[in-house]
Amino acid sequence: MIDTHCHLNDEEHFPDPAVAIDHAKAAGVDKLIIIGVDFEAGRRAIEIAEAHEGVYAAVGFHPNYTGAYQTNDLKELAELLKHPKVVGFGEIGLDFYRDAAPKERQYRALADQLDLAEDLGKPVIFHCRQAYEELLGVLEGRPNHSRYLFHCFAGSVNDATRALTLGSYFGVNGPVTYKTAGELRDTLRTIPLDRLVLETDSPYLPPVPYRGKQNQPAYLRFINDALASTMGVLPDECERVTTKTAETIFGI
C-alpha cells in the first residue's frame, strides 16, 4: 500500500519519523509521501525522504499558511520541486473554514502555484475545506491538468462529478471508517475505484479503531478495508487498484 498523504515532518507528533516509517512498512505500507505546508515543512519532508527508501515528499503552501506568502517565494519553491524525491506539489488550495489567511492571499497563492505546477508538470495535491465551489470554479477556468488529487475528499456528489470532469483523483482517509460518514461513503460509490487513493493524513483523522489517538501511517490497512467494503470489492483488490493509481499519479 501507499500512504499518499502524511505529515511525518511534524516534529511535535513525530520526533523520530524513522519509528513511524518502520511500523508502517511492517504493516504493509511500502511507500509514503510526506506533505509540506510551507517552506520549513517542505524542507523537513525532503530531509526525511532522503534518509529513507520508499519515502517521498511534496512541497507547497497550504492555504492556511499563505498569510505571509509573496510571489517571489515561487523561486525557492521551484528549486525545492526539482529535488528528485519531490513527487508532488502540495498541499495547496482554499480553506474557508478557518480564518488563518485572508481569502485574497489564498487565491493569489493558489493561482501562482497552479501556474508553476503547469510549468513543471507536477501532480497537484489540493487541500479544500468549505470551498469546493470556489476551488472547482478556479480549476474549471484554467487549462486542464491531468493529475489533480483532492486530499481528504469531503465534497458532494456534484463536486465529485465536476472534479472527475477535470480528470481528478481523490484521497480517502480515516473518516471513511466512521459510523457517521454515510454520506461520504455514498459519494465515494459514485467515483470509479481507479480514481481513489489511500492516505492517513497522520497525525490527524485516525481511523476506527484508533479514534482519539494519534494517527500513524501503519493504520492505512483500516482505511483500505473500509474503502473496500464501501466499494463492494475485496480488500486485496482495493489495495491493488489504489496502489497502482498512486504509482501512476506520482510516478513512483
PDB file of C-alpha atoms in Angstrom:
ATOM      1  CA  MET A   1       0.000   0.000   0.000  1.00  0.00           C
ATOM      2  CA  ILE A   2       0.984   3.631  -0.420  1.00  0.00           C
ATOM      3  CA  ASP A   3       0.170   6.332   2.118  1.00  0.00           C
ATOM      4  CA  THR A   4      -0.191   9.257  -0.268  1.00  0.00           C
ATOM      5  CA  HIS A   5      -0.537  11.912   2.439  1.00  0.00           C
ATOM      6  CA  CYS A   6       1.101  12.034   5.858  1.00  0.00           C
ATOM      7  CA  HIS A   7       2.858  14.646   7.991  1.00  0.00           C
ATOM      8  CA  LEU A   8       5.849  12.835   9.452  1.00  0.00           C
ATOM      9  CA  ASN A   9       7.623  16.202   9.181  1.00  0.00           C
ATOM     10  CA  ASP A  10       5.535  17.370  12.154  1.00  0.00           C
ATOM     11  CA  GLU A  11       8.256  17.184  14.788  1.00  0.00           C
ATOM     12  CA  GLU A  12       5.846  17.632  17.689  1.00  0.00           C
ATOM     13  CA  HIS A  13       3.981  14.446  16.829  1.00  0.00           C
ATOM     14  CA  PHE A  14       6.823  12.552  15.130  1.00  0.00           C
ATOM     15  CA  PRO A  15      10.087  13.471  16.888  1.00  0.00           C
ATOM     16  CA  ASP A  16      11.662  10.368  15.300  1.00  0.00           C
ATOM     17  CA  PRO A  17       9.890   9.712  11.988  1.00  0.00           C
ATOM     18  CA  ALA A  18      12.007   6.600  11.415  1.00  0.00           C
ATOM     19  CA  VAL A  19       9.947   4.804  14.069  1.00  0.00           C
ATOM     20  CA  ALA A  20       6.671   5.539  12.260  1.00  0.00           C
ATOM     21  CA  ILE A  21       8.216   4.580   8.920  1.00  0.00           C
ATOM     22  CA  ASP A  22       9.417   1.237  10.274  1.00  0.00           C
ATOM     23  CA  HIS A  23       5.995   0.498  11.799  1.00  0.00           C
ATOM     24  CA  ALA A  24       4.298   1.414   8.523  1.00  0.00           C
ATOM     25  CA  LYS A  25       6.482  -0.883   6.457  1.00  0.00           C
ATOM     26  CA  ALA A  26       5.900  -3.714   8.916  1.00  0.00           C
ATOM     27  CA  ALA A  27       2.157  -3.146   8.414  1.00  0.00           C
ATOM     28  CA  GLY A  28       2.390  -3.407   4.621  1.00  0.00           C
ATOM     29  CA  VAL A  29       2.765   0.276   3.741  1.00  0.00           C
ATOM     30  CA  ASP A  30       5.637   0.129   1.270  1.00  0.00           C
ATOM     31  CA  LYS A  31       5.734   3.792   0.266  1.00  0.00           C
ATOM     32  CA  LEU A  32       4.840   7.081   1.927  1.00  0.00           C
ATOM     33  CA  ILE A  33       4.551  10.665   0.719  1.00  0.00           C
ATOM     34  CA  ILE A  34       5.262  13.359   3.308  1.00  0.00           C
ATOM     35  CA  ILE A  35       3.419  16.594   2.648  1.00  0.00           C
ATOM     36  CA  GLY A  36       4.701  20.129   3.126  1.00  0.00           C
ATOM     37  CA  VAL A  37       2.572  23.098   4.164  1.00  0.00           C
ATOM     38  CA  ASP A  38       5.246  25.808   3.933  1.00  0.00           C
ATOM     39  CA  PHE A  39       8.990  26.106   3.315  1.00  0.00           C
ATOM     40  CA  GLU A  40      10.062  24.720   6.678  1.00  0.00           C
ATOM     41  CA  ALA A  41       7.777  21.696   6.475  1.00  0.00           C
ATOM     42  CA  GLY A  42       8.753  21.109   2.852  1.00  0.00           C
ATOM     43  CA  ARG A  43      12.454  21.098   3.625  1.00  0.00           C
ATOM     44  CA  ARG A  44      11.881  18.737   6.549  1.00  0.00           C
ATOM     45  CA  ALA A  45       9.850  16.402   4.313  1.00  0.00           C
ATOM     46  CA  ILE A  46      12.718  16.281   1.826  1.00  0.00           C
ATOM     47  CA  GLU A  47      15.262  15.559   4.572  1.00  0.00           C
ATOM     48  CA  ILE A  48      13.226  12.591   5.795  1.00  0.00           C
ATOM     49  CA  ALA A  49      12.663  11.324   2.260  1.00  0.00           C
ATOM     50  CA  GLU A  50      16.380  11.493   1.514  1.00  0.00           C
ATOM     51  CA  ALA A  51      17.086   9.297   4.546  1.00  0.00           C
ATOM     52  CA  HIS A  52      14.576   6.522   3.799  1.00  0.00           C
ATOM     53  CA  GLU A  53      13.926   4.238   0.851  1.00  0.00           C
ATOM     54  CA  GLY A  54      10.340   4.330  -0.348  1.00  0.00           C
ATOM     55  CA  VAL A  55       9.663   7.708   1.261  1.00  0.00           C
ATOM     56  CA  TYR A  56       8.909  10.761  -0.890  1.00  0.00           C
ATOM     57  CA  ALA A  57       7.960  14.405  -0.387  1.00  0.00           C
ATOM     58  CA  ALA A  58       5.572  17.045  -1.691  1.00  0.00           C
ATOM     59  CA  VAL A  59       6.053  20.772  -1.196  1.00  0.00           C
ATOM     60  CA  GLY A  60       3.765  23.779  -1.431  1.00  0.00           C
ATOM     61  CA  PHE A  61       1.945  26.483   0.516  1.00  0.00           C
ATOM     62  CA  HIS A  62      -1.127  25.189   2.371  1.00  0.00           C
ATOM     63  CA  PRO A  63      -3.868  27.864   2.188  1.00  0.00           C
ATOM     64  CA  ASN A  64      -3.755  28.391   5.960  1.00  0.00           C
ATOM     65  CA  TYR A  65      -0.057  29.274   5.634  1.00  0.00           C
ATOM     66  CA  THR A  66      -0.416  31.861   2.887  1.00  0.00           C
ATOM     67  CA  GLY A  67      -0.789  34.887   5.158  1.00  0.00           C
ATOM     68  CA  ALA A  68       2.827  35.898   4.562  1.00  0.00           C
ATOM     69  CA  TYR A  69       3.053  34.491   1.030  1.00  0.00           C
ATOM     70  CA  GLN A  70       4.777  36.609  -1.629  1.00  0.00           C
ATOM     71  CA  THR A  71       5.029  35.870  -5.354  1.00  0.00           C
ATOM     72  CA  ASN A  72       8.824  35.880  -5.161  1.00  0.00           C
ATOM     73  CA  ASP A  73       8.545  32.821  -2.874  1.00  0.00           C
ATOM     74  CA  LEU A  74       7.924  30.830  -6.064  1.00  0.00           C
ATOM     75  CA  LYS A  75      11.631  30.891  -6.929  1.00  0.00           C
ATOM     76  CA  GLU A  76      12.606  28.935  -3.831  1.00  0.00           C
ATOM     77  CA  LEU A  77       9.558  26.716  -4.191  1.00  0.00           C
ATOM     78  CA  ALA A  78      10.559  25.874  -7.759  1.00  0.00           C
ATOM     79  CA  GLU A  79      14.016  24.820  -6.552  1.00  0.00           C
ATOM     80  CA  LEU A  80      12.535  22.503  -3.926  1.00  0.00           C
ATOM     81  CA  LEU A  81      10.218  20.972  -6.524  1.00  0.00           C
ATOM     82  CA  LYS A  82      13.214  19.970  -8.637  1.00  0.00           C
ATOM     83  CA  HIS A  83      14.521  17.637  -5.944  1.00  0.00           C
ATOM     84  CA  PRO A  84      14.399  14.010  -7.205  1.00  0.00           C
ATOM     85  CA  LYS A  85      12.440  12.842  -4.163  1.00  0.00           C
ATOM     86  CA  VAL A  86       9.757  15.514  -4.531  1.00  0.00           C
ATOM     87  CA  VAL A  87       6.920  13.823  -6.404  1.00  0.00           C
ATOM     88  CA  GLY A  88       4.050  16.252  -5.823  1.00  0.00           C
ATOM     89  CA  PHE A  89       3.071  19.886  -5.482  1.00  0.00           C
ATOM     90  CA  GLY A  90       1.075  20.452  -2.331  1.00  0.00           C
ATOM     91  CA  GLU A  91      -0.781  20.720  -0.345  1.00  0.00           C
ATOM     92  CA  ILE A  92      -2.265  23.853  -1.884  1.00  0.00           C
ATOM     93  CA  GLY A  93      -5.830  25.076  -2.250  1.00  0.00           C
ATOM     94  CA  LEU A  94      -8.503  27.017  -0.379  1.00  0.00           C
ATOM     95  CA  ASP A  95      -9.712  26.818   3.224  1.00  0.00           C
ATOM     96  CA  PHE A  96     -12.731  28.951   4.170  1.00  0.00           C
ATOM     97  CA  TYR A  97     -13.392  27.012   7.389  1.00  0.00           C
ATOM     98  CA  ARG A  98     -10.627  28.820   9.269  1.00  0.00           C
ATOM     99  CA  ASP A  99      -9.560  32.460   9.085  1.00  0.00           C
ATOM    100  CA  ALA A 100      -5.845  31.622   9.154  1.00  0.00           C
ATOM    101  CA  ALA A 101      -5.184  33.612   5.955  1.00  0.00           C
ATOM    102  CA  PRO A 102      -7.246  36.214   4.071  1.00  0.00           C
ATOM    103  CA  LYS A 103      -9.149  34.857   1.090  1.00  0.00           C
ATOM    104  CA  GLU A 104      -7.365  37.181  -1.325  1.00  0.00           C
ATOM    105  CA  ARG A 105      -3.999  35.784  -0.159  1.00  0.00           C
ATOM    106  CA  GLN A 106      -5.250  32.241  -0.616  1.00  0.00           C
ATOM    107  CA  TYR A 107      -6.462  32.944  -4.137  1.00  0.00           C
ATOM    108  CA  ARG A 108      -3.201  34.651  -5.078  1.00  0.00           C
ATOM    109  CA  ALA A 109      -1.042  31.815  -3.759  1.00  0.00           C
ATOM    110  CA  LEU A 110      -3.288  29.248  -5.439  1.00  0.00           C
ATOM    111  CA  ALA A 111      -3.083  30.924  -8.843  1.00  0.00           C
ATOM    112  CA  ASP A 112       0.689  31.374  -8.661  1.00  0.00           C
ATOM    113  CA  GLN A 113       1.264  27.784  -7.577  1.00  0.00           C
ATOM    114  CA  LEU A 114      -1.031  26.396 -10.269  1.00  0.00           C
ATOM    115  CA  ASP A 115       0.953  28.344 -12.866  1.00  0.00           C
ATOM    116  CA  LEU A 116       4.175  26.838 -11.522  1.00  0.00           C
ATOM    117  CA  ALA A 117       2.662  23.354 -11.456  1.00  0.00           C
ATOM    118  CA  GLU A 118       1.791  23.684 -15.128  1.00  0.00           C
ATOM    119  CA  ASP A 119       5.362  24.736 -15.928  1.00  0.00           C
ATOM    120  CA  LEU A 120       6.905  21.837 -14.003  1.00  0.00           C
ATOM    121  CA  GLY A 121       4.361  19.135 -14.823  1.00  0.00           C
ATOM    122  CA  LYS A 122       3.957  18.061 -11.202  1.00  0.00           C
ATOM    123  CA  PRO A 123       0.798  16.412  -9.838  1.00  0.00           C
ATOM    124  CA  VAL A 124      -1.106  18.817  -7.595  1.00  0.00           C
ATOM    125  CA  ILE A 125      -2.421  17.872  -4.138  1.00  0.00           C
ATOM    126  CA  PHE A 126      -5.354  20.014  -3.008  1.00  0.00           C
ATOM    127  CA  HIS A 127      -6.481  20.917   0.469  1.00  0.00           C
ATOM    128  CA  CYS A 128     -10.083  22.095   0.262  1.00  0.00           C
ATOM    129  CA  ARG A 129     -12.344  22.867   3.191  1.00  0.00           C
ATOM    130  CA  GLN A 130     -15.728  24.532   2.795  1.00  0.00           C
ATOM    131  CA  ALA A 131     -14.519  25.862  -0.563  1.00  0.00           C
ATOM    132  CA  TYR A 132     -15.255  23.207  -3.191  1.00  0.00           C
ATOM    133  CA  GLU A 133     -17.480  25.500  -5.245  1.00  0.00           C
ATOM    134  CA  GLU A 134     -14.787  28.181  -5.313  1.00  0.00           C
ATOM    135  CA  LEU A 135     -11.821  25.858  -5.932  1.00  0.00           C
ATOM    136  CA  LEU A 136     -13.560  23.933  -8.696  1.00  0.00           C
ATOM    137  CA  GLY A 137     -14.560  27.227 -10.285  1.00  0.00           C
ATOM    138  CA  VAL A 138     -10.898  28.283 -10.363  1.00  0.00           C
ATOM    139  CA  LEU A 139      -9.803  24.981 -11.893  1.00  0.00           C
ATOM    140  CA  GLU A 140     -12.574  24.959 -14.494  1.00  0.00           C
ATOM    141  CA  GLY A 141     -11.357  28.334 -15.694  1.00  0.00           C
ATOM    142  CA  ARG A 142      -7.833  27.103 -16.326  1.00  0.00           C
ATOM    143  CA  PRO A 143      -6.160  24.776 -18.848  1.00  0.00           C
ATOM    144  CA  ASN A 144      -6.852  21.213 -17.773  1.00  0.00           C
ATOM    145  CA  HIS A 145      -4.232  19.477 -15.627  1.00  0.00           C
ATOM    146  CA  SER A 146      -4.353  15.683 -15.813  1.00  0.00           C
ATOM    147  CA  ARG A 147      -3.170  14.985 -12.267  1.00  0.00           C
ATOM    148  CA  TYR A 148      -5.235  16.820  -9.666  1.00  0.00           C
ATOM    149  CA  LEU A 149      -5.612  14.983  -6.348  1.00  0.00           C
ATOM    150  CA  PHE A 150      -8.231  16.152  -3.860  1.00  0.00           C
ATOM    151  CA  HIS A 151      -6.779  15.202  -0.482  1.00  0.00           C
ATOM    152  CA  CYS A 152      -9.273  14.080   2.185  1.00  0.00           C
ATOM    153  CA  PHE A 153     -12.159  14.493  -0.227  1.00  0.00           C
ATOM    154  CA  ALA A 154     -15.333  15.527   1.582  1.00  0.00           C
ATOM    155  CA  GLY A 155     -17.344  17.153  -1.187  1.00  0.00           C
ATOM    156  CA  SER A 156     -20.772  16.370  -2.584  1.00  0.00           C
ATOM    157  CA  VAL A 157     -21.688  14.102  -5.480  1.00  0.00           C
ATOM    158  CA  ASN A 158     -21.865  17.208  -7.660  1.00  0.00           C
ATOM    159  CA  ASP A 159     -18.383  18.268  -6.516  1.00  0.00           C
ATOM    160  CA  ALA A 160     -17.067  14.796  -7.332  1.00  0.00           C
ATOM    161  CA  THR A 161     -18.674  14.874 -10.775  1.00  0.00           C
ATOM    162  CA  ARG A 162     -17.148  18.260 -11.575  1.00  0.00           C
ATOM    163  CA  ALA A 163     -13.732  17.129 -10.330  1.00  0.00           C
ATOM    164  CA  LEU A 164     -13.927  13.926 -12.373  1.00  0.00           C
ATOM    165  CA  THR A 165     -14.631  16.000 -15.474  1.00  0.00           C
ATOM    166  CA  LEU A 166     -11.265  17.652 -14.815  1.00  0.00           C
ATOM    167  CA  GLY A 167      -9.624  14.209 -14.671  1.00  0.00           C
ATOM    168  CA  SER A 168      -9.081  14.405 -10.915  1.00  0.00           C
ATOM    169  CA  TYR A 169      -8.269  11.803  -8.284  1.00  0.00           C
ATOM    170  CA  PHE A 170      -9.483  11.623  -4.684  1.00  0.00           C
ATOM    171  CA  GLY A 171      -7.762  10.819  -1.389  1.00  0.00           C
ATOM    172  CA  VAL A 172      -9.615   8.617   1.113  1.00  0.00           C
ATOM    173  CA  ASN A 173      -8.622   8.556   4.773  1.00  0.00           C
ATOM    174  CA  GLY A 174      -9.878   7.919   8.319  1.00  0.00           C
ATOM    175  CA  PRO A 175     -13.415   9.332   8.021  1.00  0.00           C
ATOM    176  CA  VAL A 176     -14.409   6.511   5.655  1.00  0.00           C
ATOM    177  CA  THR A 177     -14.310   4.281   8.766  1.00  0.00           C
ATOM    178  CA  TYR A 178     -16.618   6.499  10.874  1.00  0.00           C
ATOM    179  CA  LYS A 179     -20.219   5.408  11.549  1.00  0.00           C
ATOM    180  CA  THR A 180     -21.431   8.955  10.935  1.00  0.00           C
ATOM    181  CA  ALA A 181     -19.833   9.155   7.465  1.00  0.00           C
ATOM    182  CA  GLY A 182     -22.630   7.515   5.493  1.00  0.00           C
ATOM    183  CA  GLU A 183     -22.931  10.479   3.124  1.00  0.00           C
ATOM    184  CA  LEU A 184     -19.194  10.330   2.380  1.00  0.00           C
ATOM    185  CA  ARG A 185     -19.416   6.623   1.573  1.00  0.00           C
ATOM    186  CA  ASP A 186     -22.416   7.230  -0.691  1.00  0.00           C
ATOM    187  CA  THR A 187     -20.414   9.869  -2.568  1.00  0.00           C
ATOM    188  CA  LEU A 188     -17.365   7.629  -2.897  1.00  0.00           C
ATOM    189  CA  ARG A 189     -19.526   4.956  -4.547  1.00  0.00           C
ATOM    190  CA  THR A 190     -20.159   7.391  -7.416  1.00  0.00           C
ATOM    191  CA  ILE A 191     -16.408   7.593  -8.121  1.00  0.00           C
ATOM    192  CA  PRO A 192     -14.566   4.851 -10.056  1.00  0.00           C
ATOM    193  CA  LEU A 193     -12.259   2.844  -7.795  1.00  0.00           C
ATOM    194  CA  ASP A 194      -9.286   3.606 -10.015  1.00  0.00           C
ATOM    195  CA  ARG A 195      -9.702   7.313  -9.213  1.00  0.00           C
ATOM    196  CA  LEU A 196      -9.224   6.764  -5.472  1.00  0.00           C
ATOM    197  CA  VAL A 197      -6.033   6.555  -3.410  1.00  0.00           C
ATOM    198  CA  LEU A 198      -5.365   5.806   0.244  1.00  0.00           C
ATOM    199  CA  GLU A 199      -3.970   8.295   2.751  1.00  0.00           C
ATOM    200  CA  THR A 200      -3.783   8.697   6.525  1.00  0.00           C
ATOM    201  CA  ASP A 201      -3.129  12.441   6.977  1.00  0.00           C
ATOM    202  CA  SER A 202      -1.148  11.358  10.048  1.00  0.00           C
ATOM    203  CA  PRO A 203      -1.143  12.550  12.787  1.00  0.00           C
ATOM    204  CA  TYR A 204      -4.725  13.666  12.068  1.00  0.00           C
ATOM    205  CA  LEU A 205      -8.015  11.840  11.390  1.00  0.00           C
ATOM    206  CA  PRO A 206      -7.204   8.412  12.872  1.00  0.00           C
ATOM    207  CA  PRO A 207      -9.414   5.583  11.604  1.00  0.00           C
ATOM    208  CA  VAL A 208     -11.551   3.313  13.724  1.00  0.00           C
ATOM    209  CA  PRO A 209     -10.414   1.616  15.997  1.00  0.00           C
ATOM    210  CA  TYR A 210      -7.866   4.338  16.827  1.00  0.00           C
ATOM    211  CA  ARG A 211     -10.150   7.383  17.058  1.00  0.00           C
ATOM    212  CA  GLY A 212      -8.999   9.707  19.814  1.00  0.00           C
ATOM    213  CA  LYS A 213      -5.377   8.636  19.375  1.00  0.00           C
ATOM    214  CA  GLN A 214      -2.566   9.939  17.200  1.00  0.00           C
ATOM    215  CA  ASN A 215      -2.842   8.638  13.668  1.00  0.00           C
ATOM    216  CA  GLN A 216       0.002   6.648  12.100  1.00  0.00           C
ATOM    217  CA  PRO A 217       0.800   5.528   8.536  1.00  0.00           C
ATOM    218  CA  ALA A 218       0.719   1.979   9.919  1.00  0.00           C
ATOM    219  CA  TYR A 219      -3.070   2.318  10.256  1.00  0.00           C
ATOM    220  CA  LEU A 220      -3.583   2.553   6.490  1.00  0.00           C
ATOM    221  CA  ARG A 221      -4.897  -1.030   6.398  1.00  0.00           C
ATOM    222  CA  PHE A 222      -8.054   0.001   8.271  1.00  0.00           C
ATOM    223  CA  ILE A 223      -8.758   2.672   5.664  1.00  0.00           C
ATOM    224  CA  ASN A 224      -8.180   0.229   2.814  1.00  0.00           C
ATOM    225  CA  ASP A 225     -10.543  -2.311   4.335  1.00  0.00           C
ATOM    226  CA  ALA A 226     -13.287   0.280   4.932  1.00  0.00           C
ATOM    227  CA  LEU A 227     -12.951   1.597   1.401  1.00  0.00           C
ATOM    228  CA  ALA A 228     -13.106  -1.952   0.019  1.00  0.00           C
ATOM    229  CA  SER A 229     -16.339  -2.555   1.923  1.00  0.00           C
ATOM    230  CA  THR A 230     -17.735   0.766   0.677  1.00  0.00           C
ATOM    231  CA  MET A 231     -16.919  -0.035  -2.946  1.00  0.00           C
ATOM    232  CA  GLY A 232     -18.036  -3.667  -2.773  1.00  0.00           C
ATOM    233  CA  VAL A 233     -14.650  -5.222  -3.560  1.00  0.00           C
ATOM    234  CA  LEU A 234     -12.250  -7.440  -1.652  1.00  0.00           C
ATOM    235  CA  PRO A 235      -9.523  -5.707   0.398  1.00  0.00           C
ATOM    236  CA  ASP A 236      -6.780  -7.192  -1.788  1.00  0.00           C
ATOM    237  CA  GLU A 237      -8.407  -5.734  -4.908  1.00  0.00           C
ATOM    238  CA  CYS A 238      -8.793  -2.332  -3.276  1.00  0.00           C
ATOM    239  CA  GLU A 239      -5.148  -2.401  -2.235  1.00  0.00           C
ATOM    240  CA  ARG A 240      -4.014  -3.389  -5.729  1.00  0.00           C
ATOM    241  CA  VAL A 241      -6.046  -0.749  -7.561  1.00  0.00           C
ATOM    242  CA  THR A 242      -5.319   2.156  -5.211  1.00  0.00           C
ATOM    243  CA  THR A 243      -1.608   1.320  -5.181  1.00  0.00           C
ATOM    244  CA  LYS A 244      -1.457   1.246  -8.973  1.00  0.00           C
ATOM    245  CA  THR A 245      -3.291   4.572  -9.149  1.00  0.00           C
ATOM    246  CA  ALA A 246      -0.927   6.217  -6.663  1.00  0.00           C
ATOM    247  CA  GLU A 247       2.061   4.932  -8.616  1.00  0.00           C
ATOM    248  CA  THR A 248       0.575   6.410 -11.777  1.00  0.00           C
ATOM    249  CA  ILE A 249      -0.156   9.810 -10.247  1.00  0.00           C
ATOM    250  CA  PHE A 250       3.226  10.267  -8.606  1.00  0.00           C
ATOM    251  CA  GLY A 251       5.485   8.236 -10.890  1.00  0.00           C
ATOM    252  CA  ILE A 252       6.810   6.084  -8.063  1.00  0.00           C
TER     253      ILE A 252
END
